[in-house]
Short mmCIF file of C-alpha atoms and ligand atoms in Angstrom, two decimals:
data_model
loop_
_atom_site.label_atom_id
_atom_site.label_comp_id
_atom_site.label_asym_id
_atom_site.label_seq_id
_atom_site.Cartn_x
_atom_site.Cartn_y
_atom_site.Cartn_z
CA MET M 1 161.42 -47.15 134.41
CA SER M 2 158.47 -49.08 135.56
CA PHE M 3 156.34 -51.83 134.07
CA LEU M 4 153.38 -50.31 133.38
CA ASP M 5 154.81 -46.91 132.82
CA GLN M 6 157.08 -49.15 129.91
CA LEU M 7 153.81 -49.84 129.55
CA ALA M 8 152.34 -46.62 128.92
CA GLU M 9 155.54 -45.63 126.55
CA LEU M 10 154.38 -48.16 124.45
CA ARG M 11 150.85 -47.65 124.03
CA ALA M 12 151.13 -43.97 123.04
CA ARG M 13 154.91 -44.95 120.68
CA ALA M 14 152.77 -47.55 119.08
CA THR M 15 149.24 -45.07 118.64
CA ALA M 16 151.59 -41.94 117.34
CA ALA M 17 153.33 -44.71 114.39
CA LEU M 18 149.15 -45.82 113.63
CA ALA M 19 148.09 -42.23 112.87
CA GLU M 20 151.49 -41.39 111.23
CA SER M 21 153.41 -44.23 109.28
CA VAL M 22 150.55 -46.38 108.78
CA HIS M 23 148.30 -45.43 105.36
CA ASP M 24 148.28 -49.08 104.00
CA LEU M 25 148.19 -52.81 104.36
CA PRO M 26 151.39 -52.68 103.65
CA SER M 27 151.75 -50.46 106.39
CA LEU M 28 149.90 -51.97 108.79
CA GLN M 29 150.92 -55.41 108.80
CA ALA M 30 154.73 -53.50 108.97
CA TRP M 31 152.77 -51.56 112.51
CA GLU M 32 151.60 -55.37 113.90
CA ARG M 33 154.55 -57.02 113.48
CA GLN M 34 156.19 -53.89 115.28
CA PHE M 35 154.35 -54.13 118.49
CA LEU M 36 151.34 -56.75 118.15
CA GLY M 37 152.96 -59.30 116.84
CA GLY M 38 154.86 -62.92 117.84
CA ARG M 39 158.48 -60.88 117.55
CA GLY M 40 156.70 -57.82 119.01
CA GLU M 41 157.45 -55.47 121.55
CA LEU M 42 155.16 -55.86 122.90
CA THR M 43 155.30 -59.50 123.60
CA ALA M 44 158.72 -59.09 124.08
CA LEU M 45 157.34 -56.11 127.18
CA LEU M 46 155.22 -59.69 128.66
CA ARG M 47 158.33 -61.59 128.58
CA GLY M 48 160.09 -59.53 131.55
CA ILE M 49 156.57 -59.73 133.62
CA GLY M 50 158.72 -61.79 135.96
CA SER M 51 161.19 -58.97 137.32
CA VAL M 52 158.13 -56.90 138.18
CA PRO M 53 157.78 -57.50 142.02
CA ALA M 54 155.23 -60.39 143.43
CA GLU M 55 152.36 -57.89 144.81
CA GLU M 56 152.25 -55.17 141.84
CA ARG M 57 152.33 -58.65 138.56
CA PRO M 58 148.55 -58.77 139.25
CA GLU M 59 147.49 -54.99 137.53
CA ALA M 60 150.94 -55.34 135.52
CA GLY M 61 148.90 -58.47 133.70
CA ARG M 62 145.79 -57.07 133.34
CA GLU M 63 147.04 -53.36 132.17
CA ALA M 64 149.41 -55.60 129.63
CA ASN M 65 146.53 -57.37 128.49
CA ALA M 66 143.99 -54.70 127.97
CA LEU M 67 147.14 -52.78 126.48
CA LYS M 68 146.80 -56.35 123.55
CA ARG M 69 143.10 -55.60 122.72
CA GLU M 70 143.62 -52.59 122.74
CA LEU M 71 146.07 -52.39 119.88
CA THR M 72 144.13 -55.32 118.35
CA ALA M 73 141.11 -52.95 118.30
CA HIS M 74 143.29 -50.47 116.07
CA TYR M 75 144.57 -52.93 113.92
CA GLU M 76 141.23 -54.67 113.51
CA ALA M 77 139.74 -50.77 112.64
CA ARG M 78 142.39 -49.79 111.08
CA GLU M 79 142.56 -52.89 108.28
CA ALA M 80 138.46 -52.47 108.15
CA GLU M 81 138.71 -48.40 106.97
CA LEU M 82 141.64 -49.45 104.46
CA ALA M 83 140.08 -52.27 102.66
CA THR M 84 136.67 -50.51 101.66
CA ALA M 85 139.15 -47.16 100.88
CA ASP M 86 140.59 -49.74 98.69
CA LEU M 87 137.70 -51.03 97.05
CA ALA M 88 136.46 -47.42 97.24
CA GLN M 89 139.92 -46.46 95.02
CA ARG M 90 139.29 -49.76 92.32
CA LEU M 91 136.25 -48.79 92.10
CA GLU M 92 137.24 -45.54 90.86
CA SER M 93 139.27 -46.00 88.82
CA ASP M 94 138.80 -48.90 87.27
CA ALA M 95 135.32 -47.77 86.67
CA VAL M 96 134.24 -47.73 83.20
CA ASP M 97 131.19 -44.29 82.67
CA VAL M 98 128.02 -46.10 80.83
CA THR M 99 126.86 -42.66 80.52
CA LEU M 100 129.05 -40.98 78.40
CA PRO M 101 127.79 -41.60 75.05
CA GLY M 102 128.41 -43.93 72.87
CA ARG M 103 129.93 -43.88 69.04
CA ARG M 104 127.46 -42.88 66.64
CA SER M 105 126.76 -44.62 63.50
CA PRO M 106 125.56 -42.61 60.80
CA LEU M 107 121.91 -42.65 60.56
CA GLY M 108 121.05 -42.57 56.58
CA THR M 109 118.28 -41.03 55.13
CA VAL M 110 115.62 -41.98 52.25
CA HIS M 111 117.10 -41.22 49.30
CA PRO M 112 114.73 -37.81 47.59
CA VAL M 113 113.60 -40.86 44.17
CA TRP M 114 111.79 -42.55 46.65
CA LYS M 115 110.74 -40.19 48.56
CA MET M 116 109.29 -38.60 45.84
CA ILE M 117 108.18 -42.03 44.60
CA ASP M 118 106.20 -42.31 48.52
CA GLU M 119 104.88 -38.91 48.20
CA VAL M 120 103.09 -40.01 44.46
CA SER M 121 101.79 -43.85 46.14
CA GLN M 122 99.89 -42.14 48.18
CA ILE M 123 98.56 -39.87 45.82
CA PHE M 124 97.10 -42.56 43.93
CA ALA M 125 96.84 -44.73 46.43
CA LEU M 126 93.73 -41.81 47.81
CA MET M 127 92.61 -42.70 43.82
CA GLY M 128 92.16 -46.21 44.12
CA PHE M 129 95.61 -46.68 42.94
CA GLU M 130 97.68 -50.05 44.08
CA THR M 131 101.72 -49.68 44.05
CA VAL M 132 103.34 -53.17 43.10
CA PHE M 133 106.46 -53.45 41.29
CA GLY M 134 108.09 -55.55 38.59
CA PRO M 135 111.32 -57.20 37.69
CA GLU M 136 114.24 -54.66 36.70
CA VAL M 137 116.06 -57.56 34.06
CA GLU M 138 112.90 -57.70 31.10
CA ILE M 139 112.60 -60.78 28.50
CA GLY M 140 112.18 -58.79 24.87
CA ARG M 141 107.68 -60.08 24.62
CA TYR M 142 107.28 -57.82 28.07
CA ASN M 143 109.40 -54.85 27.41
CA PHE M 144 108.79 -55.11 23.90
CA ASP M 145 106.66 -57.70 21.99
CA LEU M 146 103.17 -57.59 23.86
CA LEU M 147 104.14 -53.97 23.76
CA ASN M 148 103.10 -53.68 20.67
CA ILE M 149 106.51 -53.44 19.51
CA PRO M 150 107.93 -56.28 17.09
CA SER M 151 111.16 -56.99 16.87
CA ASP M 152 111.54 -56.18 12.98
CA HIS M 153 109.38 -52.80 14.12
CA PRO M 154 111.71 -49.66 14.15
CA ALA M 155 110.65 -48.17 17.57
CA ARG M 156 112.33 -50.92 18.88
CA ASP M 157 116.07 -48.83 18.34
CA VAL M 158 114.28 -45.66 20.48
CA TRP M 159 114.87 -47.35 23.22
CA ASP M 160 118.55 -47.57 23.69
CA THR M 161 118.23 -50.91 24.82
CA ILE M 162 121.43 -52.50 27.41
CA ILE M 163 121.04 -55.33 26.38
CA VAL M 164 122.16 -58.26 28.96
CA GLU M 165 121.52 -61.45 26.24
CA SER M 166 120.37 -61.84 23.09
CA ASP M 167 121.82 -65.66 22.65
CA ARG M 168 118.57 -67.90 23.42
CA GLU M 169 116.03 -65.27 24.34
CA GLU M 170 116.14 -61.04 24.26
CA ILE M 171 117.36 -60.64 28.07
CA VAL M 172 117.23 -56.92 28.47
CA LEU M 173 117.46 -54.13 31.07
CA ARG M 174 114.07 -52.64 31.31
CA THR M 175 114.07 -49.10 29.19
CA HIS M 176 110.67 -48.26 30.74
CA THR M 177 108.16 -49.25 33.50
CA SER M 178 105.86 -49.84 30.85
CA PRO M 179 106.79 -53.98 31.13
CA MET M 180 104.28 -54.31 33.83
CA GLN M 181 101.23 -53.35 32.49
CA ALA M 182 101.15 -56.26 29.64
CA ARG M 183 102.39 -58.61 33.34
CA ILE M 184 100.04 -56.39 35.35
CA MET M 185 96.91 -57.42 32.62
CA GLU M 186 97.86 -61.02 32.76
CA GLN M 187 98.33 -62.41 35.98
CA ARG M 188 94.27 -60.04 36.49
CA GLU M 189 91.44 -59.06 35.21
CA PRO M 190 89.88 -55.89 35.12
CA PRO M 191 89.42 -53.13 36.47
CA VAL M 192 93.12 -53.10 36.93
CA ARG M 193 94.66 -49.69 38.85
CA VAL M 194 98.11 -50.42 39.21
CA ILE M 195 101.17 -48.12 39.38
CA VAL M 196 104.45 -49.21 39.46
CA PRO M 197 107.88 -47.66 40.38
CA GLY M 198 111.55 -48.52 39.88
CA ARG M 199 114.53 -48.25 37.88
CA THR M 200 114.82 -48.47 34.26
CA TYR M 201 118.42 -48.24 32.09
CA ARG M 202 119.19 -47.07 28.96
CA TYR M 203 122.65 -47.03 26.63
CA GLU M 204 123.14 -43.56 26.70
CA ALA M 205 125.47 -40.36 27.68
CA GLN M 206 125.28 -38.68 30.60
CA ASP M 207 124.53 -34.82 30.65
CA ALA M 208 123.16 -33.02 33.15
CA SER M 209 119.31 -34.29 31.47
CA HIS M 210 120.06 -37.95 30.58
CA GLU M 211 121.95 -41.05 32.66
CA TRP M 212 122.06 -44.24 31.70
CA MET M 213 120.40 -45.75 34.92
CA PHE M 214 116.61 -43.60 36.30
CA THR M 215 113.67 -44.43 37.62
CA GLN M 216 109.81 -44.22 36.77
CA ILE M 217 106.12 -44.78 37.97
CA GLU M 218 104.38 -46.72 35.38
CA GLY M 219 100.13 -45.71 35.77
CA LEU M 220 97.28 -48.08 34.28
CA ALA M 221 93.95 -47.97 34.71
CA VAL M 222 92.24 -50.21 32.55
CA ASP M 223 88.24 -51.18 33.24
CA GLU M 224 85.07 -50.34 31.28
CA ASN M 225 84.79 -46.83 30.19
CA ILE M 226 87.65 -45.24 30.71
CA LYS M 227 88.32 -41.59 28.83
CA MET M 228 90.87 -39.63 27.93
CA THR M 229 89.74 -37.36 30.03
CA ASP M 230 90.11 -39.74 33.31
CA LEU M 231 93.56 -39.80 32.90
CA LYS M 232 93.38 -35.81 32.44
CA GLY M 233 91.97 -35.37 35.68
CA VAL M 234 94.60 -38.48 37.69
CA LEU M 235 97.94 -36.85 35.93
CA GLN M 236 96.31 -32.91 37.52
CA GLU M 237 95.77 -33.74 40.43
CA MET M 238 98.72 -35.50 41.24
CA ALA M 239 100.61 -32.38 39.89
CA ARG M 240 97.81 -30.74 42.44
CA GLN M 241 98.92 -32.70 45.24
CA LEU M 242 101.94 -31.79 44.48
CA PHE M 243 103.26 -28.43 43.46
CA GLY M 244 99.88 -26.48 44.36
CA PRO M 245 96.60 -25.92 43.71
CA ASN M 246 96.71 -23.85 40.70
CA ARG M 247 98.17 -26.01 38.00
CA ARG M 248 97.48 -27.11 34.86
CA ILE M 249 98.27 -30.25 32.06
CA ARG M 250 99.25 -30.31 28.86
CA PHE M 251 98.49 -33.11 26.49
CA ARG M 252 100.57 -32.98 22.96
CA CYS M 253 99.96 -35.19 20.64
CA ASP M 254 102.89 -37.75 20.81
CA PHE M 255 104.29 -41.63 19.72
CA PHE M 256 103.96 -44.81 22.01
CA PRO M 257 103.53 -47.54 19.94
CA PHE M 258 101.53 -48.80 23.19
CA VAL M 259 98.69 -46.63 23.06
CA GLU M 260 96.51 -44.92 21.04
CA PRO M 261 96.30 -41.53 20.92
CA GLY M 262 99.96 -40.96 23.17
CA VAL M 263 100.78 -37.86 24.37
CA ASP M 264 103.21 -35.68 26.29
CA PHE M 265 102.88 -34.29 29.32
CA ALA M 266 103.88 -31.54 30.98
CA VAL M 267 102.48 -29.28 34.15
CA ASP M 268 102.91 -25.88 33.86
CA CYS M 269 106.29 -24.28 35.85
CA ALA M 270 105.07 -23.91 39.89
CA ILE M 271 107.47 -21.16 39.97
CA CYS M 272 106.45 -18.92 37.67
CA ASP M 273 103.40 -19.72 37.82
CA GLY M 274 103.42 -21.18 34.01
CA LYS M 275 104.85 -17.22 32.80
CA GLY M 276 108.16 -18.51 31.51
CA CYS M 277 111.78 -18.47 33.42
CA ARG M 278 114.38 -20.18 33.84
CA VAL M 279 114.04 -23.51 35.20
CA CYS M 280 111.26 -23.71 32.68
CA LYS M 281 113.59 -22.40 30.07
CA GLN M 282 110.65 -19.92 29.43
CA THR M 283 108.51 -22.07 27.91
CA GLY M 284 106.23 -22.47 31.46
CA TRP M 285 105.73 -25.80 30.73
CA LEU M 286 107.71 -28.44 32.00
CA GLU M 287 107.89 -32.41 30.67
CA MET M 288 106.51 -34.82 32.61
CA GLY M 289 106.44 -37.73 30.66
CA GLY M 290 104.33 -39.36 28.24
CA ALA M 291 100.94 -40.60 28.79
CA GLY M 292 97.46 -42.34 25.82
CA MET M 293 94.69 -44.91 26.14
CA VAL M 294 95.68 -48.35 25.68
CA HIS M 295 96.49 -49.94 22.08
CA PRO M 296 93.47 -52.10 21.41
CA ARG M 297 96.84 -54.70 20.27
CA VAL M 298 97.85 -54.30 23.41
CA LEU M 299 94.60 -55.45 25.57
CA GLN M 300 94.36 -57.87 23.12
CA GLY M 301 98.25 -59.47 23.35
CA VAL M 302 97.34 -60.06 27.43
CA GLY M 303 93.49 -61.82 26.38
CA TYR M 304 91.21 -58.54 27.63
CA ASP M 305 89.06 -57.83 25.57
CA PRO M 306 89.82 -54.24 23.39
CA GLU M 307 85.52 -53.84 22.08
CA ARG M 308 84.34 -53.70 25.86
CA TYR M 309 87.74 -52.78 27.71
CA THR M 310 89.20 -49.68 27.64
CA GLY M 311 92.26 -48.01 29.74
CA PHE M 312 94.60 -45.42 30.12
CA ALA M 313 98.93 -45.59 30.79
CA PHE M 314 100.89 -43.60 31.18
CA GLY M 315 104.78 -42.84 32.41
CA LEU M 316 106.47 -40.16 34.88
CA GLY M 317 110.49 -39.62 34.97
CA VAL M 318 110.88 -39.54 39.08
CA GLU M 319 113.86 -37.85 39.29
CA ARG M 320 112.46 -34.57 37.12
CA LEU M 321 109.42 -34.62 39.65
CA VAL M 322 112.01 -33.67 42.44
CA MET M 323 114.26 -31.50 40.29
CA MET M 324 111.01 -29.35 39.34
CA LYS M 325 110.34 -29.90 43.35
CA TYR M 326 112.99 -28.86 44.42
CA GLY M 327 114.62 -27.12 41.81
CA VAL M 328 117.40 -29.54 41.30
CA ASN M 329 119.45 -28.68 37.85
CA ASP M 330 121.96 -31.85 37.10
CA LEU M 331 120.76 -35.28 36.94
CA ARG M 332 123.74 -36.95 37.72
CA ALA M 333 123.49 -35.80 41.23
CA PHE M 334 120.81 -38.64 42.49
CA ALA M 335 123.37 -42.16 41.62
CA GLY M 336 126.24 -39.94 42.32
CA ASN M 337 126.11 -40.05 45.84
CA ASP M 338 127.05 -37.03 47.43
CA LEU M 339 126.06 -36.74 50.93
CA ARG M 340 125.88 -33.48 50.39
CA PHE M 341 123.68 -33.47 48.28
CA LEU M 342 122.61 -35.95 49.98
CA ARG M 343 122.09 -34.82 53.16
CA GLN M 344 119.81 -32.18 52.46
CA PHE M 345 116.70 -34.13 51.52
CA ALA M 346 116.92 -35.72 54.69
CA ALA M 347 114.70 -33.54 56.91
CA ALA M 348 112.07 -32.63 53.49
CA THR M 349 108.51 -34.72 54.09
CA ILE M 350 107.04 -36.79 52.07
N1 LIG Y 401 107.34 -45.93 28.73
C1 LIG Y 401 107.40 -44.66 28.30
C2 LIG Y 401 108.54 -44.57 28.13
O1 LIG Y 401 109.53 -44.53 28.51
C3 LIG Y 401 106.72 -43.74 28.26
C4 LIG Y 401 104.96 -43.97 27.95
C5 LIG Y 401 104.39 -45.52 29.56
C6 LIG Y 401 104.19 -43.55 27.66
C7 LIG Y 401 103.28 -45.76 29.21
C8 LIG Y 401 102.80 -43.48 27.81
C9 LIG Y 401 102.30 -44.27 28.02
O2 LIG Y 401 109.27 -43.12 27.28
#
């Protein structure tokens, strides 16, 4: 076979091998070693160029160099191609799909009791009442003494107090939000108009309508010329905002040492429009809390002149409001932490 024919044959084999057996960088290296490298076939062929007749040698040399450039160009092109493919493949296999949704942590919602507090606060804000908060751990002076419940008074027992400490000074979990009446009046001069939402505690056996912890909203307004009708008007307005425009408020005589006169107040049942149903236990009325005109002794105790100022106060049971509004029939559900119960309020708007 002539030298030129051998070159042609080598070109054909090298090109075919490149197409057939080179599929990654290692096999490309092997191909390079076989055909192009220092010990490769083309080098071996070139070594034998001396035996080519002298007049054919220049052409043989040109052709051999041309083949070397050609194979080198093939090699470089293929190497670039494989490197790109390799990168593309690694990008694919190592890829992080940033569009995949992450693991969602459960989103909490406002507790129904606090939704109701927000709602009631808004209603009272429009009537000029500021919302304030007070301590849940109280001293006897505010929980009782300044509310006209001296320590020897039998009424003190009515509140089923959870006592935290009794050695030096009586420290209790507040049994109602009323101690904030005294705290606020001590701090401010009339006119006073506040509501005080918060937790309260009583040592009680639990059942569907009693809990050892529950929530109240205290209301207090003190100024010149505050009258019982103002109290009734304010409570009626709240009931209408909460339960509809036809609601009525009922006062009945009741006794609380810090008000005179004292009442318990009820709203007529929104479910049956006061006719009597299961929710209102056929009475037509739903009890909401206690209220009355601030006792002159309470005003005196905080340094207000009872000849000049009068005021009203009320205490609402918040769980009770939610129960009425949403037909909840067991008070224990509120602190029971059952998500199936709580989730039902997630969409309720305030
Ligand atoms: N603090 C009273 C209770 O918890 C309710 C109340 C508040 C009564 C204000 C009159 C005035 O029973």
